Amino acid sequence: DAGVIQSPRHEVTEMGQEVTLRCKPISGHNSLFWYRQTMMRGLELLIYFNNNVPIDDSGMPEDRFSAKMPNASFSTLKIQPSEPRDSAVYFCASSSGQGAFNEQFFGPGTRLTVL
Amino acid sequence: AQSVTQLDSQVPVFEEAPVELRCNYSSSVSVYLFWYVQYPNQGLQLLLKYLSGSTLVESINGFEAEFNKSQTSFHLRKPSVHISDTAEYFCAVSDRSSGYALNFGKGTSLLVTP
């Protein structure tokens, strides 16, 4: 299996532009997580899905952020409009279930820079 | 809500020396504890986890961690480190109330030098 796939790996954009990050979970996994990593705040959970349904989006910073999972093999995280403080590494992770016994497998991340 | 404190942001150590990376958590309910490792420019990988049973858990590459409920700690140890252990290490906690989502500490950067 190729593991969790994220694209793009790097994204540089200007303030005000729309940014879309993409994630393909491991086949057969039914839980998907979006995390953000910054030096100041460390790793933060933004949102997670179970069976394509958003379960908890309390970590989404503000209305500029939105996430979708239209099917079991694809998810997007969109920022519109983007701001310099959104610069971070965004990780997607998937697991085969919602319980603690199910290991989360992380993708390589998308490094976002907003100028 | 649970939270995780990693007391050391950086730990420099010489090759073949022992190391301990500290992790404390706060939670009022039963918790599950994890250590993840992040090598440069990569995603996180699970190193080891405590879910139930024996309080001492081990990884395949020589790390171990002990769940100490009375001290609310889950420190990571290795008796002899290698250069290749240089990485960022994250302690994480989850419980039923959070839907088993992981709550991470800020991370500890382990730097192993010859």
PDB file of C-alpha atoms in Angstrom:
ATOM      1  CA  ASP A   1       0.000   0.000   0.000  1.00  0.00           C
ATOM      2  CA  ALA A   2       1.238   3.485  -0.818  1.00  0.00           C
ATOM      3  CA  GLY A   3       0.215   4.888   2.536  1.00  0.00           C
ATOM      4  CA  VAL A   4      -1.594   8.172   3.028  1.00  0.00           C
ATOM      5  CA  ILE A   5      -1.040  10.437   0.041  1.00  0.00           C
ATOM      6  CA  GLN A   6      -1.092  14.209   0.302  1.00  0.00           C
ATOM      7  CA  SER A   7      -0.806  16.814  -2.407  1.00  0.00           C
ATOM      8  CA  PRO A   8       0.765  19.150  -3.016  1.00  0.00           C
ATOM      9  CA  ARG A   9       3.851  18.586  -0.855  1.00  0.00           C
ATOM     10  CA  HIS A  10       4.660  22.275  -0.950  1.00  0.00           C
ATOM     11  CA  GLU A  11       2.438  25.249  -1.628  1.00  0.00           C
ATOM     12  CA  VAL A  12       3.441  28.896  -1.767  1.00  0.00           C
ATOM     13  CA  THR A  13       0.684  31.414  -2.253  1.00  0.00           C
ATOM     14  CA  GLU A  14      -0.121  35.042  -1.633  1.00  0.00           C
ATOM     15  CA  MET A  15      -2.389  36.373   1.046  1.00  0.00           C
ATOM     16  CA  GLY A  16      -6.009  36.363  -0.023  1.00  0.00           C
ATOM     17  CA  GLN A  17      -5.705  33.434  -2.390  1.00  0.00           C
ATOM     18  CA  GLU A  18      -7.666  30.209  -2.040  1.00  0.00           C
ATOM     19  CA  VAL A  19      -5.677  27.124  -1.075  1.00  0.00           C
ATOM     20  CA  THR A  20      -6.834  23.529  -1.405  1.00  0.00           C
ATOM     21  CA  LEU A  21      -4.980  20.669   0.209  1.00  0.00           C
ATOM     22  CA  ARG A  22      -5.766  17.107  -0.774  1.00  0.00           C
ATOM     23  CA  CYS A  23      -5.574  13.764   0.955  1.00  0.00           C
ATOM     24  CA  LYS A  24      -6.067  10.176  -0.106  1.00  0.00           C
ATOM     25  CA  PRO A  25      -6.350   7.860   2.905  1.00  0.00           C
ATOM     26  CA  ILE A  26      -5.180   4.275   3.009  1.00  0.00           C
ATOM     27  CA  SER A  27      -7.645   2.035   1.226  1.00  0.00           C
ATOM     28  CA  GLY A  28     -10.112   0.484   3.659  1.00  0.00           C
ATOM     29  CA  HIS A  29      -9.582   3.081   6.369  1.00  0.00           C
ATOM     30  CA  ASN A  30     -12.796   4.773   7.454  1.00  0.00           C
ATOM     31  CA  SER A  31     -11.460   7.493   9.756  1.00  0.00           C
ATOM     32  CA  LEU A  32      -9.581  10.526   8.488  1.00  0.00           C
ATOM     33  CA  PHE A  33      -7.906  13.313  10.435  1.00  0.00           C
ATOM     34  CA  TRP A  34      -6.497  16.725   9.480  1.00  0.00           C
ATOM     35  CA  TYR A  35      -3.747  18.196  11.684  1.00  0.00           C
ATOM     36  CA  ARG A  36      -1.771  21.430  11.523  1.00  0.00           C
ATOM     37  CA  GLN A  37       1.809  21.740  12.800  1.00  0.00           C
ATOM     38  CA  THR A  38       3.453  25.054  13.698  1.00  0.00           C
ATOM     39  CA  MET A  39       6.419  25.968  15.839  1.00  0.00           C
ATOM     40  CA  MET A  40       4.269  28.016  18.167  1.00  0.00           C
ATOM     41  CA  ARG A  41       1.322  25.689  18.684  1.00  0.00           C
ATOM     42  CA  GLY A  42       2.749  22.273  17.849  1.00  0.00           C
ATOM     43  CA  LEU A  43       0.400  19.676  16.354  1.00  0.00           C
ATOM     44  CA  GLU A  44      -3.284  20.565  16.458  1.00  0.00           C
ATOM     45  CA  LEU A  45      -6.232  18.473  15.353  1.00  0.00           C
ATOM     46  CA  LEU A  46      -8.376  20.497  12.979  1.00  0.00           C
ATOM     47  CA  ILE A  47     -11.154  18.080  12.072  1.00  0.00           C
ATOM     48  CA  TYR A  48     -11.818  14.387  11.738  1.00  0.00           C
ATOM     49  CA  PHE A  49     -14.222  12.265   9.748  1.00  0.00           C
ATOM     50  CA  ASN A  50     -15.649   8.831  10.356  1.00  0.00           C
ATOM     51  CA  ASN A  51     -17.266   7.078   7.389  1.00  0.00           C
ATOM     52  CA  ASN A  52     -17.038  10.368   5.441  1.00  0.00           C
ATOM     53  CA  VAL A  53     -19.023  12.259   8.082  1.00  0.00           C
ATOM     54  CA  PRO A  54     -17.380  15.115  10.030  1.00  0.00           C
ATOM     55  CA  ILE A  55     -17.392  14.129  13.699  1.00  0.00           C
ATOM     56  CA  ASP A  56     -15.552  16.993  15.356  1.00  0.00           C
ATOM     57  CA  ASP A  57     -14.534  20.238  13.679  1.00  0.00           C
ATOM     58  CA  SER A  58     -13.955  22.210  16.868  1.00  0.00           C
ATOM     59  CA  GLY A  59     -10.293  22.571  15.974  1.00  0.00           C
ATOM     60  CA  MET A  60     -10.956  24.430  12.744  1.00  0.00           C
ATOM     61  CA  PRO A  61      -9.579  27.913  13.406  1.00  0.00           C
ATOM     62  CA  GLU A  62     -12.275  29.988  11.757  1.00  0.00           C
ATOM     63  CA  ASP A  63     -14.753  30.159   8.930  1.00  0.00           C
ATOM     64  CA  ARG A  64     -11.986  30.589   6.395  1.00  0.00           C
ATOM     65  CA  PHE A  65     -11.230  26.898   6.848  1.00  0.00           C
ATOM     66  CA  SER A  66     -13.449  24.163   5.478  1.00  0.00           C
ATOM     67  CA  ALA A  67     -12.998  20.427   4.949  1.00  0.00           C
ATOM     68  CA  LYS A  68     -14.894  17.890   2.918  1.00  0.00           C
ATOM     69  CA  MET A  69     -14.818  14.162   2.381  1.00  0.00           C
ATOM     70  CA  PRO A  70     -17.006  13.413  -0.635  1.00  0.00           C
ATOM     71  CA  ASN A  71     -16.072   9.738  -0.646  1.00  0.00           C
ATOM     72  CA  ALA A  72     -14.018   7.203   1.255  1.00  0.00           C
ATOM     73  CA  SER A  73     -10.886   7.785  -0.809  1.00  0.00           C
ATOM     74  CA  PHE A  74     -10.585  11.562  -0.904  1.00  0.00           C
ATOM     75  CA  SER A  75     -10.657  14.579   1.368  1.00  0.00           C
ATOM     76  CA  THR A  76      -9.880  18.261   0.934  1.00  0.00           C
ATOM     77  CA  LEU A  77      -8.981  21.056   3.307  1.00  0.00           C
ATOM     78  CA  LYS A  78      -9.657  24.493   1.893  1.00  0.00           C
ATOM     79  CA  ILE A  79      -8.546  27.892   3.150  1.00  0.00           C
ATOM     80  CA  GLN A  80     -10.274  30.898   1.642  1.00  0.00           C
ATOM     81  CA  PRO A  81      -8.954  33.548   1.869  1.00  0.00           C
ATOM     82  CA  SER A  82      -5.518  32.518   3.084  1.00  0.00           C
ATOM     83  CA  GLU A  83      -3.493  34.617   5.523  1.00  0.00           C
ATOM     84  CA  PRO A  84       0.220  34.571   6.482  1.00  0.00           C
ATOM     85  CA  ARG A  85      -0.641  33.074   9.887  1.00  0.00           C
ATOM     86  CA  ASP A  86      -1.966  30.004   8.098  1.00  0.00           C
ATOM     87  CA  SER A  87       1.583  29.083   7.141  1.00  0.00           C
ATOM     88  CA  ALA A  88       2.214  25.640   8.606  1.00  0.00           C
ATOM     89  CA  VAL A  89       2.622  21.991   7.747  1.00  0.00           C
ATOM     90  CA  TYR A  90      -0.740  20.292   7.311  1.00  0.00           C
ATOM     91  CA  PHE A  91      -0.923  16.555   7.926  1.00  0.00           C
ATOM     92  CA  CYS A  92      -3.606  14.111   6.980  1.00  0.00           C
ATOM     93  CA  ALA A  93      -3.899  10.794   8.823  1.00  0.00           C
ATOM     94  CA  SER A  94      -6.181   7.808   8.478  1.00  0.00           C
ATOM     95  CA  SER A  95      -7.093   4.808  10.579  1.00  0.00           C
ATOM     96  CA  SER A  96      -9.208   1.707  10.204  1.00  0.00           C
ATOM     97  CA  GLY A  97     -11.571   2.737  12.975  1.00  0.00           C
ATOM     98  CA  GLN A  98     -12.416   5.388  15.480  1.00  0.00           C
ATOM     99  CA  GLY A  99     -11.120   3.692  18.607  1.00  0.00           C
ATOM    100  CA  ALA A 100      -7.791   4.096  20.321  1.00  0.00           C
ATOM    101  CA  PHE A 101      -6.840   0.591  19.253  1.00  0.00           C
ATOM    102  CA  ASN A 102      -6.675   1.758  15.656  1.00  0.00           C
ATOM    103  CA  GLU A 103      -3.326   3.281  14.746  1.00  0.00           C
ATOM    104  CA  GLN A 104      -3.360   6.552  12.855  1.00  0.00           C
ATOM    105  CA  PHE A 105      -1.125   6.545   9.792  1.00  0.00           C
ATOM    106  CA  PHE A 106       0.171   9.942   8.753  1.00  0.00           C
ATOM    107  CA  GLY A 107       0.867  11.323   5.321  1.00  0.00           C
ATOM    108  CA  PRO A 108       4.080  13.229   4.538  1.00  0.00           C
ATOM    109  CA  GLY A 109       2.365  16.583   4.987  1.00  0.00           C
ATOM    110  CA  THR A 110       1.840  19.709   2.903  1.00  0.00           C
ATOM    111  CA  ARG A 111       4.080  22.650   3.744  1.00  0.00           C
ATOM    112  CA  LEU A 112       2.025  25.808   3.170  1.00  0.00           C
ATOM    113  CA  THR A 113       3.609  29.235   2.957  1.00  0.00           C
ATOM    114  CA  VAL A 114       1.338  32.254   2.658  1.00  0.00           C
ATOM    115  CA  LEU A 115       3.204  35.413   1.718  1.00  0.00           C
TER     116      LEU A 115
ATOM    117  CA  ALA B   1     -10.192  17.714  28.458  1.00  0.00           C
ATOM    118  CA  GLN B   2      -6.885  15.966  28.351  1.00  0.00           C
ATOM    119  CA  SER B   3      -3.597  17.730  27.721  1.00  0.00           C
ATOM    120  CA  VAL B   4       0.004  16.653  27.303  1.00  0.00           C
ATOM    121  CA  THR B   5       3.166  18.334  28.567  1.00  0.00           C
ATOM    122  CA  GLN B   6       6.546  17.448  27.186  1.00  0.00           C
ATOM    123  CA  LEU B   7       8.943  19.072  29.575  1.00  0.00           C
ATOM    124  CA  ASP B   8      11.966  19.252  27.296  1.00  0.00           C
ATOM    125  CA  SER B   9      11.879  20.915  23.910  1.00  0.00           C
ATOM    126  CA  GLN B  10      15.383  19.720  23.030  1.00  0.00           C
ATOM    127  CA  VAL B  11      17.504  16.859  24.334  1.00  0.00           C
ATOM    128  CA  PRO B  12      21.097  16.599  23.101  1.00  0.00           C
ATOM    129  CA  VAL B  13      22.817  13.309  23.849  1.00  0.00           C
ATOM    130  CA  PHE B  14      25.940  11.444  22.775  1.00  0.00           C
ATOM    131  CA  GLU B  15      25.724   8.245  20.797  1.00  0.00           C
ATOM    132  CA  GLU B  16      25.373   5.102  22.941  1.00  0.00           C
ATOM    133  CA  ALA B  17      24.281   7.123  25.963  1.00  0.00           C
ATOM    134  CA  PRO B  18      20.905   6.506  27.636  1.00  0.00           C
ATOM    135  CA  VAL B  19      18.069   8.954  27.134  1.00  0.00           C
ATOM    136  CA  GLU B  20      14.725   9.752  28.722  1.00  0.00           C
ATOM    137  CA  LEU B  21      12.107  11.969  27.095  1.00  0.00           C
ATOM    138  CA  ARG B  22       9.538  13.127  29.567  1.00  0.00           C
ATOM    139  CA  CYS B  23       5.784  13.253  29.079  1.00  0.00           C
ATOM    140  CA  ASN B  24       3.047  14.114  31.540  1.00  0.00           C
ATOM    141  CA  TYR B  25      -0.651  14.171  30.840  1.00  0.00           C
ATOM    142  CA  SER B  26      -3.730  15.507  32.519  1.00  0.00           C
ATOM    143  CA  SER B  27      -6.998  13.690  32.284  1.00  0.00           C
ATOM    144  CA  SER B  28      -9.729  12.705  34.640  1.00  0.00           C
ATOM    145  CA  VAL B  29     -10.703   9.593  32.739  1.00  0.00           C
ATOM    146  CA  SER B  30      -9.037   6.484  31.430  1.00  0.00           C
ATOM    147  CA  VAL B  31      -6.545   7.435  28.776  1.00  0.00           C
ATOM    148  CA  TYR B  32      -4.614   5.882  25.963  1.00  0.00           C
ATOM    149  CA  LEU B  33      -1.042   7.057  25.497  1.00  0.00           C
ATOM    150  CA  PHE B  34       1.195   7.141  22.459  1.00  0.00           C
ATOM    151  CA  TRP B  35       4.659   8.117  21.359  1.00  0.00           C
ATOM    152  CA  TYR B  36       5.122   9.160  17.735  1.00  0.00           C
ATOM    153  CA  VAL B  37       8.423   9.879  15.974  1.00  0.00           C
ATOM    154  CA  GLN B  38       8.919  12.345  13.137  1.00  0.00           C
ATOM    155  CA  TYR B  39      12.077  12.126  11.066  1.00  0.00           C
ATOM    156  CA  PRO B  40      13.102  15.243   9.086  1.00  0.00           C
ATOM    157  CA  ASN B  41      10.684  16.136   6.316  1.00  0.00           C
ATOM    158  CA  GLN B  42       8.461  13.149   7.004  1.00  0.00           C
ATOM    159  CA  GLY B  43       5.108  12.467   8.590  1.00  0.00           C
ATOM    160  CA  LEU B  44       4.662  11.001  12.034  1.00  0.00           C
ATOM    161  CA  GLN B  45       5.099   7.300  12.721  1.00  0.00           C
ATOM    162  CA  LEU B  46       3.774   5.422  15.719  1.00  0.00           C
ATOM    163  CA  LEU B  47       6.614   4.329  17.985  1.00  0.00           C
ATOM    164  CA  LEU B  48       4.674   2.639  20.784  1.00  0.00           C
ATOM    165  CA  LYS B  49       1.398   2.863  22.641  1.00  0.00           C
ATOM    166  CA  TYR B  50      -0.239   2.022  25.926  1.00  0.00           C
ATOM    167  CA  LEU B  51      -3.871   0.958  25.747  1.00  0.00           C
ATOM    168  CA  SER B  52      -4.262  -1.460  28.640  1.00  0.00           C
ATOM    169  CA  GLY B  53      -2.505  -4.316  30.401  1.00  0.00           C
ATOM    170  CA  SER B  54       1.201  -4.151  31.164  1.00  0.00           C
ATOM    171  CA  THR B  55       2.309  -0.655  32.038  1.00  0.00           C
ATOM    172  CA  LEU B  56       5.667  -1.159  30.297  1.00  0.00           C
ATOM    173  CA  VAL B  57       5.498  -1.077  26.521  1.00  0.00           C
ATOM    174  CA  GLU B  58       8.317  -1.530  24.046  1.00  0.00           C
ATOM    175  CA  SER B  59       9.048  -0.661  20.446  1.00  0.00           C
ATOM    176  CA  ILE B  60      10.921  -2.782  17.942  1.00  0.00           C
ATOM    177  CA  ASN B  61      13.916  -0.434  17.884  1.00  0.00           C
ATOM    178  CA  GLY B  62      14.762  -0.499  21.581  1.00  0.00           C
ATOM    179  CA  PHE B  63      12.588   2.284  23.001  1.00  0.00           C
ATOM    180  CA  GLU B  64      10.320   1.660  25.953  1.00  0.00           C
ATOM    181  CA  ALA B  65       7.805   3.701  27.912  1.00  0.00           C
ATOM    182  CA  GLU B  66       6.123   3.121  31.238  1.00  0.00           C
ATOM    183  CA  PHE B  67       2.625   4.234  32.079  1.00  0.00           C
ATOM    184  CA  ASN B  68       2.589   5.621  35.610  1.00  0.00           C
ATOM    185  CA  LYS B  69      -0.956   6.459  36.634  1.00  0.00           C
ATOM    186  CA  SER B  70      -0.070   7.932  40.014  1.00  0.00           C
ATOM    187  CA  GLN B  71       2.387  10.354  38.447  1.00  0.00           C
ATOM    188  CA  THR B  72       0.340  10.779  35.252  1.00  0.00           C
ATOM    189  CA  SER B  73       3.460  10.177  33.221  1.00  0.00           C
ATOM    190  CA  PHE B  74       4.485   8.200  30.169  1.00  0.00           C
ATOM    191  CA  HIS B  75       8.223   8.814  29.823  1.00  0.00           C
ATOM    192  CA  LEU B  76      10.109   7.375  26.863  1.00  0.00           C
ATOM    193  CA  ARG B  77      13.491   5.731  27.435  1.00  0.00           C
ATOM    194  CA  LYS B  78      16.247   4.058  25.502  1.00  0.00           C
ATOM    195  CA  PRO B  79      19.346   2.595  27.177  1.00  0.00           C
ATOM    196  CA  SER B  80      21.677   3.323  24.250  1.00  0.00           C
ATOM    197  CA  VAL B  81      20.839   5.711  21.424  1.00  0.00           C
ATOM    198  CA  HIS B  82      22.069   5.723  17.837  1.00  0.00           C
ATOM    199  CA  ILE B  83      22.704   8.586  15.456  1.00  0.00           C
ATOM    200  CA  SER B  84      19.675   7.401  13.501  1.00  0.00           C
ATOM    201  CA  ASP B  85      17.420   8.099  16.500  1.00  0.00           C
ATOM    202  CA  THR B  86      17.793  11.819  15.843  1.00  0.00           C
ATOM    203  CA  ALA B  87      14.227  13.003  15.308  1.00  0.00           C
ATOM    204  CA  GLU B  88      11.285  14.827  16.854  1.00  0.00           C
ATOM    205  CA  TYR B  89       9.322  12.784  19.375  1.00  0.00           C
ATOM    206  CA  PHE B  90       5.703  13.501  20.216  1.00  0.00           C
ATOM    207  CA  CYS B  91       3.718  12.212  23.150  1.00  0.00           C
ATOM    208  CA  ALA B  92      -0.042  12.004  22.601  1.00  0.00           C
ATOM    209  CA  VAL B  93      -3.131  11.117  24.619  1.00  0.00           C
ATOM    210  CA  SER B  94      -6.640  10.165  23.662  1.00  0.00           C
ATOM    211  CA  ASP B  95      -9.761   9.076  25.456  1.00  0.00           C
ATOM    212  CA  ARG B  96     -13.358   8.205  24.746  1.00  0.00           C
ATOM    213  CA  SER B  97     -14.618  11.732  25.416  1.00  0.00           C
ATOM    214  CA  SER B  98     -12.533  13.114  22.556  1.00  0.00           C
ATOM    215  CA  GLY B  99     -13.678  10.443  20.167  1.00  0.00           C
ATOM    216  CA  TYR B 100     -10.206   8.951  20.433  1.00  0.00           C
ATOM    217  CA  ALA B 101      -8.684  11.861  18.521  1.00  0.00           C
ATOM    218  CA  LEU B 102      -5.056  12.391  19.432  1.00  0.00           C
ATOM    219  CA  ASN B 103      -4.003  15.356  21.561  1.00  0.00           C
ATOM    220  CA  PHE B 104      -0.278  15.933  21.052  1.00  0.00           C
ATOM    221  CA  GLY B 105       2.403  17.504  23.175  1.00  0.00           C
ATOM    222  CA  LYS B 106       4.679  20.173  21.684  1.00  0.00           C
ATOM    223  CA  GLY B 107       7.355  17.614  20.877  1.00  0.00           C
ATOM    224  CA  THR B 108      10.932  16.952  22.003  1.00  0.00           C
ATOM    225  CA  SER B 109      13.786  17.230  19.558  1.00  0.00           C
ATOM    226  CA  LEU B 110      16.325  14.471  20.196  1.00  0.00           C
ATOM    227  CA  LEU B 111      19.754  15.197  18.762  1.00  0.00           C
ATOM    228  CA  VAL B 112      22.269  12.356  18.919  1.00  0.00           C
ATOM    229  CA  THR B 113      25.871  13.259  18.215  1.00  0.00           C
ATOM    230  CA  PRO B 114      29.005  11.107  17.900  1.00  0.00           C
TER     231      PRO B 114
END
